[in-house]
GROMACS .gro file of C-alpha atoms in nm:
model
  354
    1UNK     CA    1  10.703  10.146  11.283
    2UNK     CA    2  10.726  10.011  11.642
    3UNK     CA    3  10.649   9.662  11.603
    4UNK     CA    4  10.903   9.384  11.575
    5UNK     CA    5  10.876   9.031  11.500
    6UNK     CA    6  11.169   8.755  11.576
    7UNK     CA    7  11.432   8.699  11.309
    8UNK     CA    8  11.447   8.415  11.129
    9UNK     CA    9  11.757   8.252  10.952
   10UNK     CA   10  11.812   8.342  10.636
   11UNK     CA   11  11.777   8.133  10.324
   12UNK     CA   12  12.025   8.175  10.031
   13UNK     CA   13  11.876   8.248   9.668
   14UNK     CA   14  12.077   8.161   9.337
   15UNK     CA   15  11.970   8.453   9.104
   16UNK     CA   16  12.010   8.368   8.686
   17UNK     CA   17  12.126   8.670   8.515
   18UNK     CA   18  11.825   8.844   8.413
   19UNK     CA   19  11.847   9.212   8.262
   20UNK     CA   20  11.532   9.344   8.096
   21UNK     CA   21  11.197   9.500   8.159
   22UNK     CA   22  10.965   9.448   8.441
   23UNK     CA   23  10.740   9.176   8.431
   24UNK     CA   24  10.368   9.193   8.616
   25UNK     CA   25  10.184   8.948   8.804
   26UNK     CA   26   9.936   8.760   8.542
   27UNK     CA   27   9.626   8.759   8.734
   28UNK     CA   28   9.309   8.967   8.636
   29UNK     CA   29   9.224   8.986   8.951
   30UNK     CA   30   9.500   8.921   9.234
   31UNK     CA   31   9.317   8.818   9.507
   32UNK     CA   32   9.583   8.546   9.466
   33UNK     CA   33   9.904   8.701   9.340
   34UNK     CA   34  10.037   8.412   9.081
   35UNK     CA   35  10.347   8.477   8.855
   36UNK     CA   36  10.419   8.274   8.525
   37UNK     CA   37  10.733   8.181   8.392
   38UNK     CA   38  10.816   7.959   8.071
   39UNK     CA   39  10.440   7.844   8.113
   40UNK     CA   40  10.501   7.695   8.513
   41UNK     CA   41  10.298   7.865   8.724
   42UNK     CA   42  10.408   7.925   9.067
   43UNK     CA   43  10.236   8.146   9.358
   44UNK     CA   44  10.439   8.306   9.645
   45UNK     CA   45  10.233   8.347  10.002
   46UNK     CA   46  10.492   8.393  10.279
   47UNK     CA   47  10.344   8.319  10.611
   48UNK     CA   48  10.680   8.358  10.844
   49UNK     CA   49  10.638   8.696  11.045
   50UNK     CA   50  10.272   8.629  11.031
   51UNK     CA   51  10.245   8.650  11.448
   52UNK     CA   52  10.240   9.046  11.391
   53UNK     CA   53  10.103   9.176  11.751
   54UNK     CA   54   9.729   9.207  11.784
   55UNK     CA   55   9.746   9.476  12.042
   56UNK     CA   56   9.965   9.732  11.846
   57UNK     CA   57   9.738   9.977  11.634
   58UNK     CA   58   9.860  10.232  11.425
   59UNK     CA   59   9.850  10.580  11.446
   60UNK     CA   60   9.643  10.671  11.207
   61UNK     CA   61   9.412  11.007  11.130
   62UNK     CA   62   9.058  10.973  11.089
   63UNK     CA   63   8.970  10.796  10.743
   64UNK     CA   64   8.762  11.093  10.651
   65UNK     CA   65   8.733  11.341  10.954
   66UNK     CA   66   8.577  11.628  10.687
   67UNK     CA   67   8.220  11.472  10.611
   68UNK     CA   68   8.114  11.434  10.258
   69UNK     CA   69   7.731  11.515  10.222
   70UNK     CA   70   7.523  11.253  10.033
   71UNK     CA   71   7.431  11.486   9.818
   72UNK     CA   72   7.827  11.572   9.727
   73UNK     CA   73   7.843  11.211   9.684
   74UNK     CA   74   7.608  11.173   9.478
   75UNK     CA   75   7.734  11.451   9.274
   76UNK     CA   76   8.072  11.297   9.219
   77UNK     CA   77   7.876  11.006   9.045
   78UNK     CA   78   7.716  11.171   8.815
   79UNK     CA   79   8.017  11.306   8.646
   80UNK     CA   80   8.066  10.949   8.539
   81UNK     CA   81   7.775  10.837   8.324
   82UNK     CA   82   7.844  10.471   8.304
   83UNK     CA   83   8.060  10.387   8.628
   84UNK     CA   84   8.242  10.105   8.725
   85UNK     CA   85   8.421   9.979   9.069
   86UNK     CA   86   8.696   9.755   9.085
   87UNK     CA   87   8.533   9.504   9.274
   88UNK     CA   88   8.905   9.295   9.421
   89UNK     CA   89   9.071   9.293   9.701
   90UNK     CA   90   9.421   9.395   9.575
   91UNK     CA   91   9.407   9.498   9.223
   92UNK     CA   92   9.272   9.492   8.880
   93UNK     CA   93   9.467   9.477   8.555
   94UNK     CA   94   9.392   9.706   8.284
   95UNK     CA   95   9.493   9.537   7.975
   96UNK     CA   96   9.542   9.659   7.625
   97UNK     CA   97   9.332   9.397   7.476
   98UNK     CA   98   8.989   9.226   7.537
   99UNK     CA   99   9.247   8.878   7.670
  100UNK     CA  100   9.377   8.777   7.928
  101UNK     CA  101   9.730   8.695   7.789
  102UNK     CA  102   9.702   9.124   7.642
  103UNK     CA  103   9.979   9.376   7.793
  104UNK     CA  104   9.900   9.541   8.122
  105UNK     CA  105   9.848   9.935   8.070
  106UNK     CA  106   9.743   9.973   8.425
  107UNK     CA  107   9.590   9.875   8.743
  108UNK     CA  108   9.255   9.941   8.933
  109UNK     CA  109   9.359   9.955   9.290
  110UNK     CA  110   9.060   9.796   9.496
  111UNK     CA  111   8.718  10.003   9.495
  112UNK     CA  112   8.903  10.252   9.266
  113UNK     CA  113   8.657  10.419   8.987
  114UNK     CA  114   8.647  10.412   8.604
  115UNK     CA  115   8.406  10.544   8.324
  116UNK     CA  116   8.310  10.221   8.118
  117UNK     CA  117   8.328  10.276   7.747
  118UNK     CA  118   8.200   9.964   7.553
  119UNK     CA  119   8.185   9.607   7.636
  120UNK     CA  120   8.342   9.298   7.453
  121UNK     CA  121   8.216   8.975   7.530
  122UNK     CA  122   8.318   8.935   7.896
  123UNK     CA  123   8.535   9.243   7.890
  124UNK     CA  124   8.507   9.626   7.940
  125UNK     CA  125   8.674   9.883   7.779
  126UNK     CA  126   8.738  10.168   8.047
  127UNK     CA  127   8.922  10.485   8.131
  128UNK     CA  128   9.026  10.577   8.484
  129UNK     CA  129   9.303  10.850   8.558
  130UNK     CA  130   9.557  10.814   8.265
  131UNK     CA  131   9.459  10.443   8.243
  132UNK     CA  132   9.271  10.308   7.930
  133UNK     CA  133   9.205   9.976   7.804
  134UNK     CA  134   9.020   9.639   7.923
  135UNK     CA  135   8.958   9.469   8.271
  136UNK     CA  136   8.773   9.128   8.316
  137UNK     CA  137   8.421   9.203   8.381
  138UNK     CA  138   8.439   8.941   8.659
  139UNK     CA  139   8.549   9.193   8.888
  140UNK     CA  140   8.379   9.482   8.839
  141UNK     CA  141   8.083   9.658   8.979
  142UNK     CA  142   7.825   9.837   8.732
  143UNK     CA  143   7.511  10.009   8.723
  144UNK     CA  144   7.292  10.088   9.041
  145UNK     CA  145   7.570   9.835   9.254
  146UNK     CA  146   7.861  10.059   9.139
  147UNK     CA  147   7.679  10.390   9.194
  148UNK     CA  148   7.539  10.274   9.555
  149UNK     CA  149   7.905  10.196   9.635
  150UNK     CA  150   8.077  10.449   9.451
  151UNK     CA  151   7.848  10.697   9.715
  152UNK     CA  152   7.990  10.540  10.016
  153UNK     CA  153   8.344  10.621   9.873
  154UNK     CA  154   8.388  10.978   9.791
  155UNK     CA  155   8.671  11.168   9.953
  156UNK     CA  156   8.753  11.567   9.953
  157UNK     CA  157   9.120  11.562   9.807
  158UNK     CA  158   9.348  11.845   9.867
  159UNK     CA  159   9.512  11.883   9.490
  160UNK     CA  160   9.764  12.093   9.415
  161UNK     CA  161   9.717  12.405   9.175
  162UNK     CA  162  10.067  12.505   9.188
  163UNK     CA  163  10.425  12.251   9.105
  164UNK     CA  164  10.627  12.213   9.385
  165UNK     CA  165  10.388  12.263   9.616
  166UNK     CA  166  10.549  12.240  10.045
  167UNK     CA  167  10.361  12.024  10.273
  168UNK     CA  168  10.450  12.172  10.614
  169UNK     CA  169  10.478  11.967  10.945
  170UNK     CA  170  10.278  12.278  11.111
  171UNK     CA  171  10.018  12.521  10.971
  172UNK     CA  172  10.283  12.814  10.945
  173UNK     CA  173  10.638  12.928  10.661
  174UNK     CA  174  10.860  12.879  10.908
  175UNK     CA  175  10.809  12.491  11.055
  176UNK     CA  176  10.982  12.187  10.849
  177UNK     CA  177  10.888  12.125  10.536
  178UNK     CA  178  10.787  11.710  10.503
  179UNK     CA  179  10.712  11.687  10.162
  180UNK     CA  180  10.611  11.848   9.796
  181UNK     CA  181  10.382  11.752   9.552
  182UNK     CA  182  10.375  11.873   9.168
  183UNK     CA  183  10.070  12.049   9.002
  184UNK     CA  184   9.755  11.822   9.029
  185UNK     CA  185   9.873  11.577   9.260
  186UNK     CA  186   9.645  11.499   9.545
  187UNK     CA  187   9.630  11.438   9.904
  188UNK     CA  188   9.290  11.356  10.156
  189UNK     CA  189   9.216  11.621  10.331
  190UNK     CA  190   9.134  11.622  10.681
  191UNK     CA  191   9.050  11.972  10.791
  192UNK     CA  192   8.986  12.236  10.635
  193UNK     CA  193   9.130  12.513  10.885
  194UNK     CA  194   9.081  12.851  10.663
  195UNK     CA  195   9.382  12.969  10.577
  196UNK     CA  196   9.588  12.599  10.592
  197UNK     CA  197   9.427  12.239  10.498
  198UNK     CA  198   9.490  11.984  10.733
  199UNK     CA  199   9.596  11.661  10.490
  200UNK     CA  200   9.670  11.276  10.567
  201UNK     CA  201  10.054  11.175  10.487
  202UNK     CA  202  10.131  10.810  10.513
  203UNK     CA  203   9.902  10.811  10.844
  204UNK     CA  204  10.067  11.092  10.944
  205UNK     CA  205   9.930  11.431  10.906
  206UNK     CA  206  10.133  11.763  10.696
  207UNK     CA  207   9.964  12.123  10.633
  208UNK     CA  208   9.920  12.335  10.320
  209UNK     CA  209   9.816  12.630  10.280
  210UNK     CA  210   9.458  12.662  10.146
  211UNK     CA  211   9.545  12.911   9.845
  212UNK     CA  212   9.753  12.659   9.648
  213UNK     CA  213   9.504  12.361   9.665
  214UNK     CA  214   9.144  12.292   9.454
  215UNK     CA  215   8.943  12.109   9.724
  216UNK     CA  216   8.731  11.802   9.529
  217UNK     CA  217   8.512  11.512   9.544
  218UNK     CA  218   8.725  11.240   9.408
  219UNK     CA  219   8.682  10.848   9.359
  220UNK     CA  220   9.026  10.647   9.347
  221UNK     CA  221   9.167  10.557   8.963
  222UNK     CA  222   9.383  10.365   8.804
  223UNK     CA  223   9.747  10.391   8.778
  224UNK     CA  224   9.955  10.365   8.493
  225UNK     CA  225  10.230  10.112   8.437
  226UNK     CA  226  10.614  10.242   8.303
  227UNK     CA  227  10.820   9.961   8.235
  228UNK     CA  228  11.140  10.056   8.378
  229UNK     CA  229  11.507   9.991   8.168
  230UNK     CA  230  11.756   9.970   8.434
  231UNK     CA  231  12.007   9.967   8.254
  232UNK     CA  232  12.435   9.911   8.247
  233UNK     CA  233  12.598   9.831   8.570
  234UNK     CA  234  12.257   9.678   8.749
  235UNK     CA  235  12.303   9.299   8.909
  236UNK     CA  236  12.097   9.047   8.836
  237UNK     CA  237  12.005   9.067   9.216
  238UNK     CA  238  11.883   9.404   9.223
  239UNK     CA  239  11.639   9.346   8.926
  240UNK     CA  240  11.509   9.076   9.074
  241UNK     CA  241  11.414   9.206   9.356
  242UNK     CA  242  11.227   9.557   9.216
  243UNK     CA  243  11.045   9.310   8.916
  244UNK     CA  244  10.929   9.104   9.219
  245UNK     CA  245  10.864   9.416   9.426
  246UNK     CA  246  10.664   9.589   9.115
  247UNK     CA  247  10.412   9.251   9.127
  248UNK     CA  248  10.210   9.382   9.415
  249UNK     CA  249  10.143   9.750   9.332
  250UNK     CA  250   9.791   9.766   9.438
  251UNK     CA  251   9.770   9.551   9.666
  252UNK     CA  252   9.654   9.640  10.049
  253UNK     CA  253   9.817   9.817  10.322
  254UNK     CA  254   9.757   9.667  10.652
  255UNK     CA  255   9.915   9.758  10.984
  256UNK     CA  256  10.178   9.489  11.080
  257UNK     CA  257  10.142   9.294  10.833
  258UNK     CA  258  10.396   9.135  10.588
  259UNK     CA  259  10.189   8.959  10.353
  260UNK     CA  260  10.253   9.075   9.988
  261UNK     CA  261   9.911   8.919   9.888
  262UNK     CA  262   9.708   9.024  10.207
  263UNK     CA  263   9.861   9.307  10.289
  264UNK     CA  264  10.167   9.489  10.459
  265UNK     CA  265  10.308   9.813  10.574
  266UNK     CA  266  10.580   9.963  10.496
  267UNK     CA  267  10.835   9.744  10.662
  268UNK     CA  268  10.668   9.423  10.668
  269UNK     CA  269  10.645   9.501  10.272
  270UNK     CA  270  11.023   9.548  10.257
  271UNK     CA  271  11.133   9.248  10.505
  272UNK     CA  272  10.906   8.977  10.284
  273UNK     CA  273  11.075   9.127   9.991
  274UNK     CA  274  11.431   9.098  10.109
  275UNK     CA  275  11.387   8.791  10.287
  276UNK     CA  276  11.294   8.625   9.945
  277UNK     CA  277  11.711   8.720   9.853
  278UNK     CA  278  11.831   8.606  10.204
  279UNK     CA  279  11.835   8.865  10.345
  280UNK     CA  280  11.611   8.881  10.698
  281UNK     CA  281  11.549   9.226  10.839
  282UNK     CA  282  11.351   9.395  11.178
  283UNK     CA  283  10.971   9.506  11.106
  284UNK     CA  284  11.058   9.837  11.196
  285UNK     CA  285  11.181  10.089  10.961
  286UNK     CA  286  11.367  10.289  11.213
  287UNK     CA  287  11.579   9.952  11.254
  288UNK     CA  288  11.573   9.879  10.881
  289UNK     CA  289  11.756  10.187  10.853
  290UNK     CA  290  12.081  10.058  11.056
  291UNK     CA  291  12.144   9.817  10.796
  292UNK     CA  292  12.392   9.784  10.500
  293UNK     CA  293  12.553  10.081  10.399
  294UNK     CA  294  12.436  10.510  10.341
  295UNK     CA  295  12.505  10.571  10.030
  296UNK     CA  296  12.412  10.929   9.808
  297UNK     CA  297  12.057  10.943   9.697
  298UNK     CA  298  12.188  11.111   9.402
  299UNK     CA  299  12.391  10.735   9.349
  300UNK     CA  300  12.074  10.532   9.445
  301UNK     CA  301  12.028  10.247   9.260
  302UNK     CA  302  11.728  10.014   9.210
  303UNK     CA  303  11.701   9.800   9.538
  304UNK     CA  304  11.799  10.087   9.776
  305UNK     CA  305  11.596  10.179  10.075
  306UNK     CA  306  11.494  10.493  10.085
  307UNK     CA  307  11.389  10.612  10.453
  308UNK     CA  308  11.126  10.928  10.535
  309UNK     CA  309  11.005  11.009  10.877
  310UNK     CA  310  10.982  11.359  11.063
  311UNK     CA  311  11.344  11.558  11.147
  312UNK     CA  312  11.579  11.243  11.229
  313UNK     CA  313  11.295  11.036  11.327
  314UNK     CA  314  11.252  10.779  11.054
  315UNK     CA  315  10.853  10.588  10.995
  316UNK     CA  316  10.819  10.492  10.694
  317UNK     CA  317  11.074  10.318  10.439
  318UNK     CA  318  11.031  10.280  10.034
  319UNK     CA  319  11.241  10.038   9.762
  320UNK     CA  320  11.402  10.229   9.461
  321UNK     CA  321  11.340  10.122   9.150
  322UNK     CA  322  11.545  10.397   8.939
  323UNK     CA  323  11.426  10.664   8.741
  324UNK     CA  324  11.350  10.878   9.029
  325UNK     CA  325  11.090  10.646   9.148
  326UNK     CA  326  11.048  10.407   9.445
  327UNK     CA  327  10.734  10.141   9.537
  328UNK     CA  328  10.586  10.130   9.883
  329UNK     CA  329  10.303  10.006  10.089
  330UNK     CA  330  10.231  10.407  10.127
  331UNK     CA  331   9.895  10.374  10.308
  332UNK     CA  332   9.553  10.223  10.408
  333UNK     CA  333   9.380  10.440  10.117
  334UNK     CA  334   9.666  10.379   9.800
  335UNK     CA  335   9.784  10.090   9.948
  336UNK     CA  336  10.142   9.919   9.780
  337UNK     CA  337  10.199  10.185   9.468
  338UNK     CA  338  10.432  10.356   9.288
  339UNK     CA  339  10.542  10.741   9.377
  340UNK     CA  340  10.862  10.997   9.315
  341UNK     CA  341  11.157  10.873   9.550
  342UNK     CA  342  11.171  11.270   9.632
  343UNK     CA  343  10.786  11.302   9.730
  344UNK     CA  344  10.936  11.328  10.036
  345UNK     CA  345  11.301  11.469  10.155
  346UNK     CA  346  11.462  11.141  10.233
  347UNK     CA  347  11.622  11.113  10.570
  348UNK     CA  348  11.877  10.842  10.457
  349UNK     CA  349  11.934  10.632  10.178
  350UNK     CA  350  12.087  10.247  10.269
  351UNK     CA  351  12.232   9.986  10.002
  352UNK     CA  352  12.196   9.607  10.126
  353UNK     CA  353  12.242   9.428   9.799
  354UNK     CA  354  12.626   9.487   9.743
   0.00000   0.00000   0.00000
């Protein structure tokens, strides 16, 4: 990230001891991110940082640069027979139970696909990915709406047939390797080159070779939720932070921005985060990566920073939030979700919260 927006002084947060599971944001639909706490409901909607550049753009790949006939399209559609689209702006909760106070199961990222199952009064049962259980019919699309827009939203995903599959910098064996994915994980493709596909990466692009991906028409799901037990030996602090952090998977990614309701990327996701603990950081995450201390990967614990980028070059930053796992505002297609710290081979890990 090259854009930077002015410091501001830091404000000092008392943190109560709090060790337990992570808690998610209440709304159905979080157009308007609102937490609830011993029945006080409170909504968070930072707006310092908000005079993010106009004239820097980032450097993105085409959204879709291999074309997806309408027939392909439609297709796709028809392997759902009763289709619905999460029809939000960030995300949509997937709840056990037909209520709006029922545990969330999962989350419908925005336009993200599901195979409606039954309908109780003003909720839908539904399956999507892993994902089953109820959303609030208020927000999403069915019949001939959901299957007009559904069409316009078909991508050709690159997914892995083999585990540990190498995503190479370069279309060659003997150029870096930037990332690996496991057996049926996913990336959009970009060009198909014969013997290597072309694939997006955080906006960047990587290169695998054809043989050990299934090329298919896919439709974005839901993701599941894992509550996460962090714990002996984890502050206060540092759960804090990742249960706040773990509020706004599914929400948008948008270039230079640092709203966790509107949308952020990468670094403007991790400076709102941080600031709300005092702590006020660069919108950059090759500077974010000068602060606090390196620490092991191995010894990571939730609240870290993990950095990725290309060699030494760091671009894109993630927060740890144990079990392997870290949350990010990955990119303009998954927006803010949760992935394996070790998608990627980290560059450098940093601690701030000692």
């Amino acid at each position: 990230m090259k854009h930077y927006a002015k410091r501001l002084a830091a404000s000092t947060l008392t943190v109560a001891m709090i060790i337990g599971m992570v808690s998610i944001a209440s709304a159905d639909s979080d157009n308007s991110i609102k937490s609830v706490n011993a029945g006080v409901t409170t909504s968070f909607e930072p707006s310092y940082y908000e005079e993010a550049s106009q004239n820097i753009k980032a450097p993105t790949v085409s959204e879709n640069e291999v074309n997806v006939t309408s027939a392909e399209a439609q297709q796709c559609v028809a392997g759902y027979n009763n289709i619905g689209i999460a029809n939000v702006d960030g995300h949509l909760n997937v709840r056990k139970d037909s209520s709006g106070s029922g545990e969330v199961v999962g989350k419908m990222p925005s336009e993200a696909a599901c195979e409606i199952l039954g309908q109780e009064g003003e909720w839908y049962l539904i399956e999507s990915g892993k994902v089953k259980g109820y959303v609030s019919a208020e927000f999403l699309l069915t019949g001939d709406a959901a299957k007009e827009k559904a069409i316009t939203l078909v991508r050709k995903m690159a997914v892995a047939n083999t585990d540990s599959l190498r995503v190479r910098q370069e279309p060659n064996t003997s150029c870096s390797v930037i990332m690996s994915i496991e057996n049926g994980e996913e990336l959009e493709m970009v060009e198909d080159m014969g013997g290597w596909v072309k694939v997006s990466v955080n906006g960047d692009v990587g290169y695998i070779a054809k043989e050990y991906v299934n090329i298919e028409l896919r439709l974005k799901r839901a993701v599941t939720i894992e509550e996460l037990n962090f714990g002996s030996g984890v502050t206060s602090t540092r759960v804090k932070l990742v249960r706040e952090a773990l509020k706004y998977v599914g929400n948008r990614y948008v270039w230079g921005g640092v709203s966790l309701t509107k949308g952020a990327d990468c670094s403007g996701y991790v400076l709102s985060l941080y600031k709300m603990f005092g702590i006020v950081l660069p919108h950059s995450s090759r500077a974010q990566a000068g602060y606090g201390r390196k620490v092991n990967a191995a010894e990571a614990k939730p609240g870290d920073l993990f950095f990725y980028g290309s060699g030494s070059s760091i671009s894109h930053v993630a927060i740890y939030i144990g079990n392997g796992q870290c949350v990010h505002a990955y990119d303009e297609r998954n927006g803010i979700k949760v992935t394996s710290a070790f998608y990627r081979k980290p560059i450098t890990v940093r601690s701030l919260l000692d």
